[in-house]
């Protein structure tokens, strides 16, 4: 029996899945307790499971209002699950990278070390401490800013202001998107002292620990940055600018969203709405009232997601950018894929294609299932599915109305979306082997 148990968990990806599954199970049991909600009733298992999964997978989708349904104990449980999920994702993704590097050959390990520069080949303790220290410092700084603002400008007691600051700081840095108000952050849409710290925390948490650590060491020498850091920062900047321009322009005259704000408020809210699809899930305008064009832009941004080994979800910006360079090389007729003066290996290209295509297939399959279950509009269901898979948490308001079967589908999507890309890439890398023969080349017609 012991041998079978060891064989079952011999792959690092299996340990990751088991660990997150255990966290979800414990959170579900705690949230089912009467003390976890207002009133004296037990929480039904599906609601508790959905909320626990959403918190551990740092998604932010909810089927009940967080600030009114859950008691202070329930909110603290949710906060703890968010912290465990966020720290666990960054730590485990980084440690899986170390596990993969040990399984590579000497030349590949040296190359990986030279390229990443952020994580050593065997510094497991350094990775864990670095992730925890970085997370807590950023969360504390943002919590202080938010707490002071809540206390000074919104007539909140110092204790309550500190609690609100901590809760929303942790939720923001871990890209969870849980808020203690039923309208998320709509009431603060024109307050830069609330929106900008939260947006900055979301961006920093979403670029990934390896990038954060490298910037801390080499902020003033961008020429020495690794390709991963350059690719992540470049893509993040481009997507933020494009998202801000497209959403702000499209919603500028929408009386239900930006149209009701003054010009500075429109610009701030437009920027905030472009940051949140990086898988944070807060919203400062009514998402359900946005035009379909804005929802489509948001879906694309959610599907791409943020940086690797961070708190963001999606297929990751590095996967998206890598596929762009693959297309660019093919259009130009070049044999090698190159980016930032580096050649991309064929193995990495195949991994990116695998992650992207499997993600598209999963999203499409889940969308079809939910449309059949709920009979809701396809564009609303697609938005909800991508939000769950990319662990974003934005919703047009249909989450509570999809029924028990729909909730279970979304639970599965959140879990797979959080752990799928990490475990899939690690499994592909750890299974790498060299074939000792080649079949004759075939050339099927394309297009």
Coordinates of C-alpha atoms in Angstrom, one line a residue:
X1 CA 0.0 0.0 0.0
X2 CA 2.8 2.4 0.9
X3 CA 4.5 1.6 -2.4
X4 CA 1.3 2.3 -4.4
X5 CA 0.9 5.6 -2.5
X6 CA 4.4 6.7 -3.3
X7 CA 4.0 5.7 -6.9
X8 CA 0.8 7.7 -7.1
X9 CA 2.5 10.9 -6.1
X10 CA 5.8 10.5 -7.7
X11 CA 5.1 13.3 -10.2
X12 CA 5.3 16.9 -8.9
X13 CA 2.1 17.8 -10.7
X14 CA 0.2 15.2 -8.8
X15 CA 1.3 16.7 -5.5
X16 CA 0.2 20.1 -6.7
X17 CA -3.3 18.9 -7.6
X18 CA -3.6 17.0 -4.4
X19 CA -2.5 19.9 -2.3
X20 CA -5.0 22.4 -3.9
X21 CA -7.7 19.8 -3.7
X22 CA -7.1 19.4 0.0
X23 CA -7.2 23.2 0.5
X24 CA -10.5 23.4 -1.4
X25 CA -12.0 20.5 0.7
X26 CA -10.9 22.1 4.1
X27 CA -12.3 25.5 3.0
X28 CA -15.6 23.9 2.0
X29 CA -16.0 22.2 5.3
X30 CA -15.2 25.5 7.2
X31 CA -17.6 27.6 5.1
X32 CA -20.4 25.1 5.7
X33 CA -20.3 25.7 9.4
X34 CA -23.1 27.9 10.8
X35 CA -20.5 30.3 12.3
X36 CA -19.2 31.1 8.8
X37 CA -22.4 32.8 7.7
X38 CA -24.8 35.4 9.0
X39 CA -27.7 33.7 10.8
X40 CA -27.7 30.2 12.3
X41 CA -28.2 27.9 9.3
X42 CA -25.6 25.7 7.6
X43 CA -24.4 26.7 4.2
X44 CA -25.3 24.3 1.5
X45 CA -22.4 22.2 0.2
X46 CA -22.5 23.6 -3.4
X47 CA -22.3 27.2 -2.3
X48 CA -19.5 26.4 0.1
X49 CA -17.6 24.4 -2.5
X50 CA -18.0 27.1 -5.1
X51 CA -16.8 29.8 -2.8
X52 CA -13.9 27.8 -1.5
X53 CA -12.8 26.8 -5.0
X54 CA -13.1 30.4 -6.1
X55 CA -11.0 31.6 -3.2
X56 CA -8.3 28.9 -3.4
X57 CA -8.1 29.3 -7.2
X58 CA -8.0 33.1 -6.6
X59 CA -10.9 33.7 -9.0
X60 CA -13.5 35.8 -7.4
X61 CA -16.7 34.5 -8.9
X62 CA -19.4 34.3 -6.2
X63 CA -22.9 32.9 -6.0
X64 CA -23.8 34.8 -2.8
X65 CA -22.8 38.4 -1.8
X66 CA -19.6 38.1 0.2
X67 CA -20.1 41.1 2.4
X68 CA -23.6 40.2 3.6
X69 CA -23.9 36.4 3.4
X70 CA -20.7 35.5 5.2
X71 CA -19.9 36.4 8.8
X72 CA -16.5 37.8 9.9
X73 CA -15.3 34.3 10.5
X74 CA -16.4 33.3 7.0
X75 CA -14.7 36.3 5.5
X76 CA -11.5 35.5 7.3
X77 CA -11.7 31.9 6.0
X78 CA -12.1 33.2 2.5
X79 CA -9.1 35.6 3.0
X80 CA -7.0 32.7 4.3
X81 CA -7.9 30.6 1.3
X82 CA -7.0 33.4 -1.0
X83 CA -3.6 33.8 0.6
X84 CA -3.0 30.0 0.5
X85 CA -4.0 29.9 -3.1
X86 CA -1.9 32.8 -4.2
X87 CA 1.2 31.9 -2.3
X88 CA 0.8 28.3 -3.3
X89 CA 0.5 29.0 -6.9
X90 CA 3.6 31.2 -7.1
X91 CA 5.6 28.9 -4.9
X92 CA 4.6 25.7 -6.6
X93 CA 5.1 27.1 -10.1
X94 CA 8.6 28.2 -9.2
X95 CA 9.4 24.9 -7.5
X96 CA 8.1 23.0 -10.4
X97 CA 10.4 25.0 -12.6
X98 CA 13.3 23.9 -10.3
X99 CA 12.1 20.3 -10.6
X100 CA 12.1 20.5 -14.3
X101 CA 15.5 22.1 -14.5
X102 CA 17.0 19.3 -12.5
X103 CA 15.6 16.7 -15.0
X104 CA 17.2 18.5 -17.9
X105 CA 20.6 17.8 -19.2
X106 CA 23.7 19.8 -18.1
X107 CA 23.7 22.1 -21.1
X108 CA 20.0 22.8 -20.9
X109 CA 20.3 23.5 -17.1
X110 CA 23.1 26.0 -17.7
X111 CA 21.1 27.6 -20.5
X112 CA 18.0 27.8 -18.3
X113 CA 20.0 29.3 -15.4
X114 CA 21.5 31.9 -17.7
X115 CA 18.1 32.8 -19.2
X116 CA 16.0 33.0 -16.1
X117 CA 18.6 34.6 -13.8
X118 CA 15.7 34.9 -11.2
X119 CA 15.6 31.4 -9.7
X120 CA 18.6 29.2 -8.9
X121 CA 18.7 25.6 -9.9
X122 CA 18.5 24.3 -6.4
X123 CA 17.5 27.2 -4.1
X124 CA 14.2 25.8 -2.9
X125 CA 14.4 27.5 0.4
X126 CA 15.2 30.8 -1.3
X127 CA 12.2 30.5 -3.6
X128 CA 9.8 29.8 -0.8
X129 CA 11.1 32.6 1.4
X130 CA 11.3 35.0 -1.5
X131 CA 7.7 34.5 -2.6
X132 CA 6.4 34.8 1.0
X133 CA 8.5 37.9 1.7
X134 CA 7.6 39.7 -1.5
X135 CA 3.9 38.9 -1.2
X136 CA 3.7 40.1 2.4
X137 CA 5.6 43.3 1.8
X138 CA 3.5 44.4 -1.1
X139 CA 0.2 43.4 0.6
X140 CA 1.2 45.3 3.7
X141 CA 2.1 48.5 1.8
X142 CA -1.2 48.5 -0.2
X143 CA -3.2 47.7 2.9
X144 CA -1.8 50.8 4.7
X145 CA -2.7 53.0 1.8
X146 CA -6.2 51.6 1.5
X147 CA -6.8 51.6 5.2
X148 CA -5.8 55.2 5.6
X149 CA -8.0 56.2 2.7
X150 CA -11.1 54.3 4.0
X151 CA -10.6 55.9 7.4
X152 CA -9.9 59.5 6.2
X153 CA -12.4 59.8 3.4
X154 CA -15.3 57.4 4.1
X155 CA -16.1 57.8 7.8
X156 CA -15.0 54.3 8.7
X157 CA -13.6 53.4 12.2
X158 CA -9.9 52.8 12.3
X159 CA -10.4 49.1 13.1
X160 CA -12.8 48.6 10.2
X161 CA -10.7 50.6 7.9
X162 CA -7.6 48.4 8.7
X163 CA -9.7 45.3 8.1
X164 CA -11.0 46.5 4.7
X165 CA -7.5 47.5 3.7
X166 CA -6.0 44.1 4.5
X167 CA -8.8 42.2 2.9
X168 CA -8.8 44.1 -0.4
X169 CA -5.0 44.3 -0.5
X170 CA -4.6 40.5 -0.2
X171 CA -7.5 40.0 -2.7
X172 CA -5.8 42.4 -5.1
X173 CA -2.2 41.1 -5.0
X174 CA -3.4 37.5 -5.3
X175 CA -5.7 38.6 -8.3
X176 CA -8.7 37.1 -6.4
X177 CA -11.2 39.9 -7.0
X178 CA -13.2 39.3 -3.8
X179 CA -14.8 42.5 -2.5
X180 CA -16.9 43.2 0.6
X181 CA -19.4 45.4 -1.2
X182 CA -22.2 44.0 -3.4
X183 CA -21.2 46.3 -6.3
X184 CA -17.5 45.4 -6.0
X185 CA -15.7 48.7 -6.3
X186 CA -18.3 50.7 -8.3
X187 CA -18.7 53.2 -5.5
X188 CA -15.0 54.0 -5.7
X189 CA -14.9 54.4 -9.5
X190 CA -13.6 58.0 -9.4
X191 CA -11.3 57.6 -6.3
X192 CA -7.7 57.2 -7.5
X193 CA -6.5 56.5 -3.9
X194 CA -8.6 53.3 -4.0
X195 CA -8.4 52.2 -7.6
X196 CA -4.8 52.9 -8.4
X197 CA -3.2 51.1 -5.5
X198 CA -5.5 48.1 -6.2
X199 CA -4.6 48.2 -9.9
X200 CA -0.9 48.4 -9.2
X201 CA -1.1 45.5 -6.8
X202 CA -3.0 43.4 -9.4
X203 CA -0.3 44.2 -12.1
X204 CA 2.6 43.4 -9.8
X205 CA 1.0 40.2 -8.5
X206 CA 0.2 39.2 -12.1
X207 CA 3.6 39.5 -13.7
X208 CA 5.0 36.6 -11.7
X209 CA 7.6 36.1 -9.0
X210 CA 10.6 35.4 -11.3
X211 CA 10.0 38.8 -13.0
X212 CA 9.5 40.6 -9.6
X213 CA 12.7 39.1 -8.2
X214 CA 14.7 39.9 -11.4
X215 CA 13.5 43.5 -11.4
X216 CA 14.5 43.9 -7.8
X217 CA 18.0 42.8 -8.7
X218 CA 18.4 44.4 -12.1
X219 CA 15.9 47.2 -12.4
X220 CA 18.5 49.7 -13.7
X221 CA 20.0 47.3 -16.3
X222 CA 17.2 46.3 -18.7
X223 CA 19.7 45.0 -21.2
X224 CA 20.6 42.3 -18.7
X225 CA 17.0 41.1 -18.3
X226 CA 16.2 37.6 -19.3
X227 CA 14.0 37.0 -22.3
X228 CA 11.2 35.9 -20.0
X229 CA 11.2 39.2 -18.2
X230 CA 11.4 41.2 -21.4
X231 CA 8.6 39.2 -22.9
X232 CA 6.3 39.5 -19.9
X233 CA 6.8 43.2 -19.4
X234 CA 6.5 44.1 -23.1
X235 CA 3.3 42.1 -23.5
X236 CA 1.9 43.4 -20.2
X237 CA 2.5 47.0 -21.2
X238 CA 1.0 46.6 -24.7
X239 CA -2.1 44.8 -23.5
X240 CA -2.7 47.4 -20.8
X241 CA -2.5 50.2 -23.3
X242 CA -4.6 48.5 -25.9
X243 CA -7.2 47.4 -23.4
X244 CA -7.5 50.9 -21.9
X245 CA -7.9 52.5 -25.3
X246 CA -10.4 50.0 -26.6
X247 CA -12.6 49.8 -23.5
X248 CA -12.5 53.5 -22.8
X249 CA -13.3 54.5 -26.4
X250 CA -16.1 52.0 -26.6
X251 CA -17.7 52.8 -23.3
X252 CA -17.1 56.6 -23.4
X253 CA -20.7 57.5 -24.1
X254 CA -22.4 54.5 -22.5
X255 CA -24.7 56.1 -19.9
X256 CA -24.7 52.9 -17.8
X257 CA -20.9 52.8 -17.4
X258 CA -18.4 55.5 -18.3
X259 CA -20.9 57.9 -19.7
X260 CA -22.1 58.9 -16.3
X261 CA -18.6 60.0 -15.1
X262 CA -16.6 63.1 -15.7
X263 CA -13.5 63.0 -18.0
X264 CA -10.9 62.1 -15.3
X265 CA -13.3 59.5 -13.9
X266 CA -13.9 58.0 -17.3
X267 CA -10.1 57.7 -17.9
X268 CA -9.5 56.2 -14.4
X269 CA -12.4 53.7 -14.8
X270 CA -11.4 52.8 -18.3
X271 CA -7.9 52.0 -17.1
X272 CA -9.2 50.1 -14.1
X273 CA -11.4 48.0 -16.3
X274 CA -8.5 47.2 -18.6
X275 CA -6.3 46.0 -15.7
X276 CA -8.9 43.8 -14.1
X277 CA -9.1 41.2 -16.9
X278 CA -5.5 40.3 -16.0
X279 CA -7.5 37.9 -13.7
X280 CA -8.2 40.2 -10.8
X281 CA -12.0 40.4 -11.0
X282 CA -12.8 43.7 -9.4
X283 CA -15.0 46.1 -11.4
X284 CA -15.6 49.8 -11.0
X285 CA -18.5 49.9 -13.5
X286 CA -21.4 47.6 -14.1
X287 CA -19.9 44.8 -16.2
X288 CA -23.3 43.6 -17.3
X289 CA -24.1 47.0 -18.7
X290 CA -21.0 47.2 -21.0
X291 CA -21.4 47.0 -24.7
X292 CA -20.8 43.7 -26.4
X293 CA -17.6 45.0 -28.1
X294 CA -16.2 45.8 -24.7
X295 CA -17.2 42.4 -23.4
X296 CA -15.4 40.8 -26.3
X297 CA -12.2 42.8 -25.6
X298 CA -12.5 41.7 -22.0
X299 CA -12.8 38.1 -23.0
X300 CA -9.7 38.2 -25.0
X301 CA -7.7 39.9 -22.2
X302 CA -9.0 37.4 -19.7
X303 CA -8.1 34.4 -21.9
X304 CA -4.5 35.7 -22.3
X305 CA -4.1 36.4 -18.6
X306 CA -0.9 37.5 -16.8
X307 CA 2.6 36.3 -16.2
X308 CA 3.9 32.8 -15.4
X309 CA 4.6 31.8 -11.8
X310 CA 2.3 34.5 -10.5
X311 CA -1.2 34.9 -9.2
X312 CA -2.7 35.5 -12.6
X313 CA -4.5 32.9 -14.7
X314 CA -5.2 32.5 -18.4
X315 CA -2.8 30.9 -20.9
X316 CA -0.2 33.5 -19.8
X317 CA 1.2 36.4 -21.8
X318 CA 4.4 34.5 -22.6
X319 CA 2.4 31.8 -24.3
X320 CA 0.5 34.5 -26.3
X321 CA 3.6 36.4 -27.3
X322 CA 5.5 33.2 -28.2
X323 CA 2.7 32.2 -30.6
X324 CA 2.8 35.7 -32.1
X325 CA 6.5 35.2 -32.8
X326 CA 5.8 31.8 -34.3
X327 CA 3.3 33.3 -36.7
X328 CA 5.7 36.1 -37.5
X329 CA 8.5 33.7 -38.3
X330 CA 6.3 31.6 -40.5
X331 CA 4.9 34.6 -42.4
X332 CA 8.5 35.8 -43.1
X333 CA 9.6 32.3 -44.1
X334 CA 12.2 31.9 -41.4
X335 CA 13.2 28.5 -40.2
X336 CA 13.9 29.5 -36.6
X337 CA 11.5 31.4 -34.2
X338 CA 13.4 34.3 -32.6
X339 CA 12.4 36.8 -30.0
X340 CA 14.5 39.4 -28.2
X341 CA 17.7 38.2 -29.9
X342 CA 17.2 34.7 -28.7
X343 CA 16.1 31.6 -30.6
X344 CA 13.1 29.7 -29.3
X345 CA 13.4 26.0 -29.1
X346 CA 11.0 23.7 -30.9
X347 CA 10.0 22.0 -27.6
X348 CA 8.9 25.3 -26.1
X349 CA 6.9 26.2 -29.2
X350 CA 5.1 22.8 -29.1
X351 CA 4.3 23.3 -25.4
X352 CA 2.8 26.8 -26.1
X353 CA 0.7 25.4 -28.9
X354 CA -0.5 22.6 -26.7
X355 CA -1.5 24.9 -23.8
X356 CA -3.3 27.3 -26.1
X357 CA -5.2 24.8 -28.2
X358 CA -6.2 22.7 -25.2
X359 CA -7.4 25.8 -23.4
X360 CA -9.5 26.9 -26.5
X361 CA -11.0 23.4 -26.6
X362 CA -11.9 23.4 -22.9
X363 CA -13.5 26.8 -23.1
X364 CA -15.5 25.9 -26.2
X365 CA -16.7 22.6 -24.7
X366 CA -17.7 24.2 -21.4
X367 CA -19.5 27.0 -23.3
X368 CA -21.6 24.5 -25.2
X369 CA -22.4 22.5 -22.1
X370 CA -23.5 25.7 -20.1
X371 CA -25.5 27.0 -23.0
X372 CA -27.4 23.7 -23.2
X373 CA -27.9 23.6 -19.4
X374 CA -29.0 27.2 -18.9
X375 CA -30.3 28.3 -22.3
X376 CA -28.7 31.7 -21.8
X377 CA -27.2 33.9 -24.4
X378 CA -24.0 32.5 -25.9
X379 CA -21.9 35.7 -25.4
X380 CA -22.9 35.9 -21.7
X381 CA -22.0 32.2 -21.1
X382 CA -18.7 32.5 -23.0
X383 CA -17.8 35.5 -20.8
X384 CA -18.6 33.5 -17.7
X385 CA -16.7 30.4 -18.9
X386 CA -13.6 32.4 -19.8
X387 CA -13.7 34.3 -16.5
X388 CA -13.8 31.0 -14.6
X389 CA -11.2 29.2 -16.7
X390 CA -8.8 32.2 -16.6
X391 CA -9.5 32.6 -12.8
X392 CA -10.6 36.2 -13.3
X393 CA -13.9 36.6 -11.4
X394 CA -15.6 39.2 -13.6
X395 CA -19.2 38.5 -14.4
X396 CA -22.1 39.9 -16.2
X397 CA -24.4 38.9 -13.3
X398 CA -25.4 35.4 -14.3
X399 CA -23.2 33.4 -11.9
X400 CA -25.9 32.8 -9.3
X401 CA -28.5 31.9 -12.0
X402 CA -26.8 29.0 -13.8
X403 CA -28.1 26.3 -11.4
X404 CA -26.4 23.6 -9.5
X405 CA -25.1 21.8 -12.6
X406 CA -23.7 25.0 -14.0
X407 CA -22.0 25.9 -10.7
X408 CA -20.3 22.5 -10.7
X409 CA -19.1 23.1 -14.3
X410 CA -17.7 26.5 -13.2
X411 CA -16.0 24.9 -10.2
X412 CA -14.3 22.4 -12.5
X413 CA -13.2 25.2 -14.8
X414 CA -11.7 27.3 -12.0
X415 CA -9.8 24.3 -10.7
X416 CA -8.5 23.2 -14.1
X417 CA -7.8 26.8 -15.1
X418 CA -5.7 27.5 -12.0
X419 CA -3.7 24.3 -12.1
X420 CA -4.0 23.1 -15.7
X421 CA -1.3 25.2 -17.4
X422 CA 1.1 24.7 -14.5
X423 CA 0.7 20.9 -14.3
X424 CA 0.4 20.5 -18.1
X425 CA 3.7 22.3 -18.9
X426 CA 5.6 20.6 -16.1
X427 CA 4.2 17.2 -17.2
X428 CA 5.3 17.8 -20.8
X429 CA 8.7 19.0 -19.8
X430 CA 9.3 16.1 -17.3
X431 CA 8.3 13.6 -19.9
X432 CA 10.7 14.9 -22.5
X433 CA 12.6 12.0 -24.2
X434 CA 14.6 11.6 -27.3
X435 CA 13.4 9.3 -30.1
X436 CA 16.3 7.2 -31.6
X437 CA 14.7 7.1 -35.1
X438 CA 12.7 9.3 -37.5
X439 CA 9.9 8.4 -39.8
X440 CA 9.9 9.7 -43.4
X441 CA 8.7 13.3 -43.6
X442 CA 5.1 13.9 -44.7
X443 CA 3.6 17.2 -46.0
X444 CA -0.2 17.4 -45.6
X445 CA -1.9 20.3 -47.3
X446 CA -2.5 23.3 -45.0
X447 CA -5.1 25.9 -45.7

